[in-house]
Coordinates of C-alpha atoms in Angstrom, one line a residue:
X1 CA 0.1 0.2 -0.1
X2 CA 1.2 3.4 -1.0
X3 CA 2.4 5.1 2.1
X4 CA 1.0 8.5 1.4
X5 CA -2.3 6.8 0.9
X6 CA -2.4 4.4 3.7
X7 CA -3.1 7.1 6.4
X8 CA -5.7 8.6 4.5
X9 CA -7.7 5.4 4.2
X10 CA -7.5 4.7 7.5
X11 CA -9.2 8.0 8.5
X12 CA -12.0 7.7 6.1
X13 CA -12.6 4.1 7.3
X14 CA -12.8 5.2 10.8
X15 CA -16.0 7.5 9.5
X16 CA -17.2 5.3 6.9
X17 CA -17.8 2.3 8.5
X18 CA -17.3 -1.1 6.6
X19 CA -17.0 0.0 3.3
X20 CA -13.5 -0.5 2.6
X21 CA -13.8 -1.2 -1.0
X22 CA -16.0 1.8 -1.6
X23 CA -13.7 4.2 0.3
X24 CA -10.7 2.8 -2.0
X25 CA -12.7 3.5 -5.3
X26 CA -13.1 7.2 -4.0
X27 CA -9.5 8.2 -3.4
X28 CA -8.8 6.3 -6.6
X29 CA -11.4 8.4 -8.2
X30 CA -9.7 11.6 -7.0
X31 CA -6.4 10.1 -7.9
X32 CA -7.3 9.3 -11.3
X33 CA -9.1 13.0 -12.0
X34 CA -12.3 11.6 -12.1
X35 CA -15.7 12.2 -10.9
X36 CA -18.0 9.5 -8.5
X37 CA -21.6 8.8 -8.8
X38 CA -22.9 7.0 -5.6
X39 CA -26.3 5.5 -6.0
X40 CA -28.3 4.4 -3.2
X41 CA -31.2 5.1 -0.7
X42 CA -31.2 8.0 1.8
X43 CA -29.5 7.6 4.7
X44 CA -26.8 5.5 3.9
X45 CA -23.6 7.8 4.6
X46 CA -23.3 9.5 0.9
X47 CA -23.2 12.6 1.8
X48 CA -20.9 12.0 4.7
X49 CA -18.4 10.2 2.7
X50 CA -18.2 13.3 0.1
X51 CA -17.5 15.5 3.4
X52 CA -15.1 13.2 4.8
X53 CA -13.3 13.6 1.5
X54 CA -13.2 17.0 1.5
X55 CA -11.8 17.2 5.3
X56 CA -9.1 14.4 4.8
X57 CA -7.9 16.0 1.7
X58 CA -8.1 19.6 2.8
X59 CA -10.1 20.7 -0.3
X60 CA -12.8 23.5 -0.8
X61 CA -16.0 22.2 -0.3
X62 CA -19.5 23.0 -2.0
X63 CA -22.9 21.1 -1.4
X64 CA -25.2 21.8 -3.9
X65 CA -28.8 20.2 -2.9
X66 CA -30.4 19.6 -6.3
X67 CA -34.2 19.8 -6.2
X68 CA -36.9 20.0 -9.0
X69 CA -37.0 23.7 -9.2
X70 CA -32.9 24.3 -8.9
X71 CA -32.1 26.4 -11.9
X72 CA -28.3 26.0 -13.9
X73 CA -27.8 29.7 -12.2
X74 CA -28.1 28.1 -8.9
X75 CA -24.8 25.8 -9.8
X76 CA -22.6 27.7 -12.1
X77 CA -23.4 31.5 -11.0
X78 CA -24.9 34.4 -12.8
X79 CA -24.2 38.2 -14.1
X80 CA -25.9 40.5 -11.6
X81 CA -25.8 44.2 -12.4
X82 CA -23.9 46.3 -10.4
X83 CA -25.2 50.0 -10.5
X84 CA -22.7 51.6 -8.8
X85 CA -20.2 50.2 -11.8
X86 CA -23.1 50.5 -14.3
X87 CA -21.8 47.1 -15.6
X88 CA -22.6 43.3 -15.2
X89 CA -20.5 41.3 -12.7
X90 CA -20.3 37.7 -12.8
X91 CA -20.7 36.0 -9.3
X92 CA -19.6 32.3 -9.6
X93 CA -22.0 29.6 -8.2
X94 CA -21.1 26.8 -5.7
X95 CA -19.3 24.8 -8.8
X96 CA -16.7 27.0 -8.1
X97 CA -15.1 24.7 -5.8
X98 CA -12.5 21.9 -5.3
X99 CA -14.6 19.3 -4.0
X100 CA -18.5 19.8 -5.2
X101 CA -21.0 17.3 -3.6
X102 CA -23.9 17.3 -5.9
X103 CA -26.4 15.4 -3.5
X104 CA -29.6 13.9 -5.1
X105 CA -28.9 15.0 -8.7
X106 CA -31.5 13.0 -10.1
X107 CA -34.2 15.0 -8.1
X108 CA -33.1 18.4 -10.6
X109 CA -34.9 18.3 -14.2
X110 CA -32.6 17.6 -16.9
X111 CA -31.9 21.4 -17.5
X112 CA -30.6 21.9 -14.1
X113 CA -28.6 18.3 -14.4
X114 CA -26.7 19.8 -17.9
X115 CA -25.3 22.9 -15.9
X116 CA -22.5 20.2 -14.7
X117 CA -21.8 18.6 -18.2
X118 CA -19.1 21.5 -19.2
X119 CA -17.8 21.7 -15.6
X120 CA -17.1 17.9 -15.3
X121 CA -15.7 17.3 -18.7
X122 CA -13.7 20.6 -19.5
X123 CA -13.4 22.0 -15.7
X124 CA -14.6 25.2 -16.7
X125 CA -18.1 26.9 -17.2
X126 CA -19.6 29.4 -20.0
X127 CA -21.9 32.0 -18.9
X128 CA -23.5 34.2 -21.8
X129 CA -20.3 33.5 -24.4
X130 CA -17.7 34.1 -21.5
X131 CA -15.7 31.2 -20.0
X132 CA -14.5 30.8 -16.5
X133 CA -11.9 28.3 -15.1
X134 CA -12.7 26.0 -12.0
X135 CA -10.3 25.2 -9.7
X136 CA -7.7 22.4 -9.4
X137 CA -8.1 20.0 -8.4
X138 CA -12.1 19.8 -9.2
X139 CA -13.8 16.4 -8.2
X140 CA -17.5 16.2 -8.3
X141 CA -19.2 13.9 -6.2
X142 CA -22.7 13.3 -7.4
X143 CA -25.2 11.1 -4.9
X144 CA -28.6 9.7 -6.6
X145 CA -31.8 8.0 -4.9
X146 CA -32.6 4.8 -7.1
X147 CA -34.5 5.6 -10.1
X148 CA -37.8 3.9 -8.8
X149 CA -38.4 6.3 -6.2
X150 CA -41.0 9.2 -6.6
X151 CA -39.5 12.3 -7.8
X152 CA -36.7 11.3 -9.6
X153 CA -35.2 12.0 -13.2
X154 CA -33.0 9.7 -15.0
X155 CA -29.7 11.1 -15.7
X156 CA -29.1 10.9 -19.5
X157 CA -26.1 8.8 -21.3
X158 CA -24.4 12.1 -21.7
X159 CA -24.2 12.8 -18.0
X160 CA -23.5 9.2 -16.6
X161 CA -20.5 9.1 -19.2
X162 CA -19.2 12.0 -17.0
X163 CA -18.9 9.6 -13.9
X164 CA -15.4 7.7 -13.9
X165 CA -17.3 5.3 -11.4
X166 CA -20.4 4.7 -10.2
X167 CA -21.0 2.5 -6.7
X168 CA -23.2 1.8 -4.2
X169 CA -23.0 1.9 -0.3
X170 CA -25.4 -0.6 1.1
X171 CA -26.9 -1.2 4.5
X172 CA -23.9 -1.7 7.3
X173 CA -22.8 -4.6 8.6
X174 CA -25.3 -5.4 11.8
X175 CA -22.4 -5.1 14.2
X176 CA -21.5 -1.7 12.8
X177 CA -24.9 -0.5 12.7
X178 CA -25.1 -1.2 16.1
X179 CA -22.1 1.2 17.0
X180 CA -24.0 3.8 14.8
X181 CA -27.2 3.4 16.7
X182 CA -25.1 3.8 20.3
X183 CA -24.5 7.4 18.8
X184 CA -21.2 7.2 17.0
X185 CA -22.3 8.2 13.4
X186 CA -20.0 9.2 11.1
X187 CA -20.9 13.1 11.2
X188 CA -19.6 12.8 14.8
X189 CA -16.1 10.9 14.3
X190 CA -15.8 13.4 11.4
X191 CA -15.4 16.2 13.7
X192 CA -12.1 15.1 14.6
X193 CA -10.9 14.6 11.2
X194 CA -7.9 16.7 10.1
X195 CA -6.4 17.5 6.7
X196 CA -3.9 14.3 5.8
X197 CA -2.3 15.8 2.4
X198 CA -2.1 19.3 1.4
X199 CA -2.7 20.6 -1.8
X200 CA 0.5 20.4 -3.5
X201 CA 1.1 16.9 -2.4
X202 CA -2.4 16.1 -4.0
X203 CA -1.4 17.4 -7.1
X204 CA 2.1 15.3 -7.3
X205 CA 0.6 12.3 -6.4
X206 CA -1.9 13.0 -9.5
X207 CA 1.3 13.5 -11.6
X208 CA 2.7 10.3 -10.3
X209 CA -0.6 8.4 -11.2
X210 CA -0.1 9.6 -14.5
X211 CA 3.2 8.3 -15.0
X212 CA 2.1 4.4 -13.9
X213 CA 2.9 2.3 -17.0
X214 CA 0.4 -0.1 -18.8
X215 CA 2.0 -2.4 -21.1
X216 CA 0.9 -3.3 -24.7
X217 CA -0.6 -6.8 -23.4
X218 CA -2.5 -4.7 -20.8
X219 CA -4.0 -2.1 -23.3
X220 CA -5.2 -4.8 -25.6
X221 CA -7.1 -6.7 -22.7
X222 CA -9.0 -3.5 -22.0
X223 CA -9.8 -3.6 -25.5
X224 CA -10.8 -7.0 -25.3
X225 CA -13.1 -6.1 -22.3
X226 CA -14.6 -3.3 -24.5
X227 CA -14.8 -5.2 -27.5
X228 CA -16.9 -7.9 -25.8
X229 CA -19.2 -5.4 -24.4
X230 CA -20.1 -4.1 -27.9
X231 CA -20.8 -7.7 -29.2
X232 CA -22.9 -8.7 -26.1
X233 CA -26.6 -9.0 -27.3
X234 CA -27.5 -8.0 -23.9
X235 CA -26.3 -4.5 -24.0
X236 CA -28.1 -1.6 -25.9
X237 CA -24.7 -0.6 -27.4
X238 CA -21.0 -1.3 -25.6
X239 CA -18.7 0.9 -24.0
X240 CA -17.2 4.2 -25.9
X241 CA -13.7 4.9 -26.2
X242 CA -14.0 7.5 -23.4
X243 CA -14.9 4.7 -21.0
X244 CA -11.7 2.7 -22.3
X245 CA -9.3 6.0 -21.0
X246 CA -11.4 5.7 -18.2
X247 CA -10.6 2.1 -16.9
X248 CA -6.7 3.1 -18.0
X249 CA -6.7 6.1 -15.5
X250 CA -8.7 4.2 -12.8
X251 CA -6.3 1.0 -13.2
X252 CA -3.3 3.5 -13.2
X253 CA -4.6 5.1 -9.9
X254 CA -5.6 1.7 -8.4
X255 CA -2.1 0.4 -8.8
X256 CA -0.4 3.7 -7.5
X257 CA -2.7 3.0 -4.3
X258 CA -1.3 -0.5 -3.7
X259 CA 2.0 1.3 -4.0
X260 CA 3.2 0.1 -7.7
X261 CA 4.3 2.1 -10.7
X262 CA 3.0 -0.3 -12.9
X263 CA -0.4 -1.9 -13.6
X264 CA -1.4 -5.6 -13.3
X265 CA -4.3 -7.4 -15.0
X266 CA -6.1 -7.5 -11.4
X267 CA -5.8 -3.5 -11.4
X268 CA -8.1 -3.7 -14.5
X269 CA -10.3 -6.1 -13.0
X270 CA -10.9 -4.1 -9.6
X271 CA -12.0 -1.3 -11.4
X272 CA -13.8 -2.4 -14.3
X273 CA -17.0 -2.8 -12.6
X274 CA -17.5 0.8 -11.5
X275 CA -16.1 1.8 -14.7
X276 CA -18.9 0.2 -16.8
X277 CA -22.0 -0.5 -14.9
X278 CA -23.3 3.1 -15.4
X279 CA -22.2 3.4 -18.9
X280 CA -23.8 0.1 -20.1
X281 CA -27.7 0.0 -20.6
X282 CA -29.7 -3.7 -20.7
X283 CA -31.9 -4.3 -23.6
X284 CA -35.5 -5.4 -22.5
X285 CA -35.3 -8.9 -23.3
X286 CA -32.5 -9.4 -20.9
X287 CA -32.7 -11.6 -17.9
X288 CA -29.9 -10.8 -16.3
X289 CA -28.5 -7.8 -14.4
X290 CA -26.2 -5.2 -15.5
X291 CA -23.6 -6.6 -13.0
X292 CA -24.1 -10.0 -13.4
X293 CA -23.4 -9.8 -17.3
X294 CA -20.1 -7.4 -16.7
X295 CA -19.0 -10.2 -13.9
X296 CA -19.7 -13.1 -16.7
X297 CA -18.0 -11.0 -19.3
X298 CA -14.4 -10.6 -17.0
X299 CA -14.9 -14.2 -16.7
X300 CA -14.9 -15.1 -20.2
X301 CA -12.3 -12.8 -21.2
X302 CA -9.0 -14.4 -21.4
X303 CA -6.6 -12.6 -18.8
X304 CA -3.0 -11.9 -20.2
X305 CA -0.2 -13.8 -18.7

């Protein structure tokens, strides 16, 4: 395990109890310069994880509560007329932060959701023809409720494709849930969290992730996995080239967190489900779940020696 990241993971796991894989994927997502989508029922600790990430990494933090009446200007900002200057002046919205928690993103209308498209892809926003750069790093953690719940709007494919990972937290282990019921909640533990890394260190870690090597054999392995999704009759369409780039970036970050400067097949397998599941849509005739099909696909795709 990377000596710089291990203390971070230890602190986060003290706040988000019993979810070491999800915590590790969240850290990997940040190091890979991606964005994270967390889907689960209310009250599972989604918001707590986002707030804990901001505190441990020492990042500027803003939480945006998405509702059915939120407008794009409430997210990116707007030009407001200044009477003293007799001119319009841009007032940045909450998206101008290093870590943005887009809470319950699928409770907003598609028009409001689209306000994040340019921000997540280009690290900038455009308002009335003027472009404004966002802070570095820029990391979005979006939470959404299951789409069968009342008052939700499904995220379009273009929005889903902006997320590097999609994860679920799920119910806690009964013994750990008992700890929460005693009053030792994640929010209580978060008060004690201190920044473990400064900004320069985080940016340097991201640069080191970029230098992690991937052999031609492993690039071909990723290509085989992508092609398998495109050939599958169970998916409406296969993974895009952007998804392939995301898998490579995520595998590099996973290898780096594990203390290596090179990628192994296991690194690709560890990040593949979280990278692919939200990008693949089932056809109506499929009798299996997306997760089952992805796992079967990995089993049947030869692993390079």
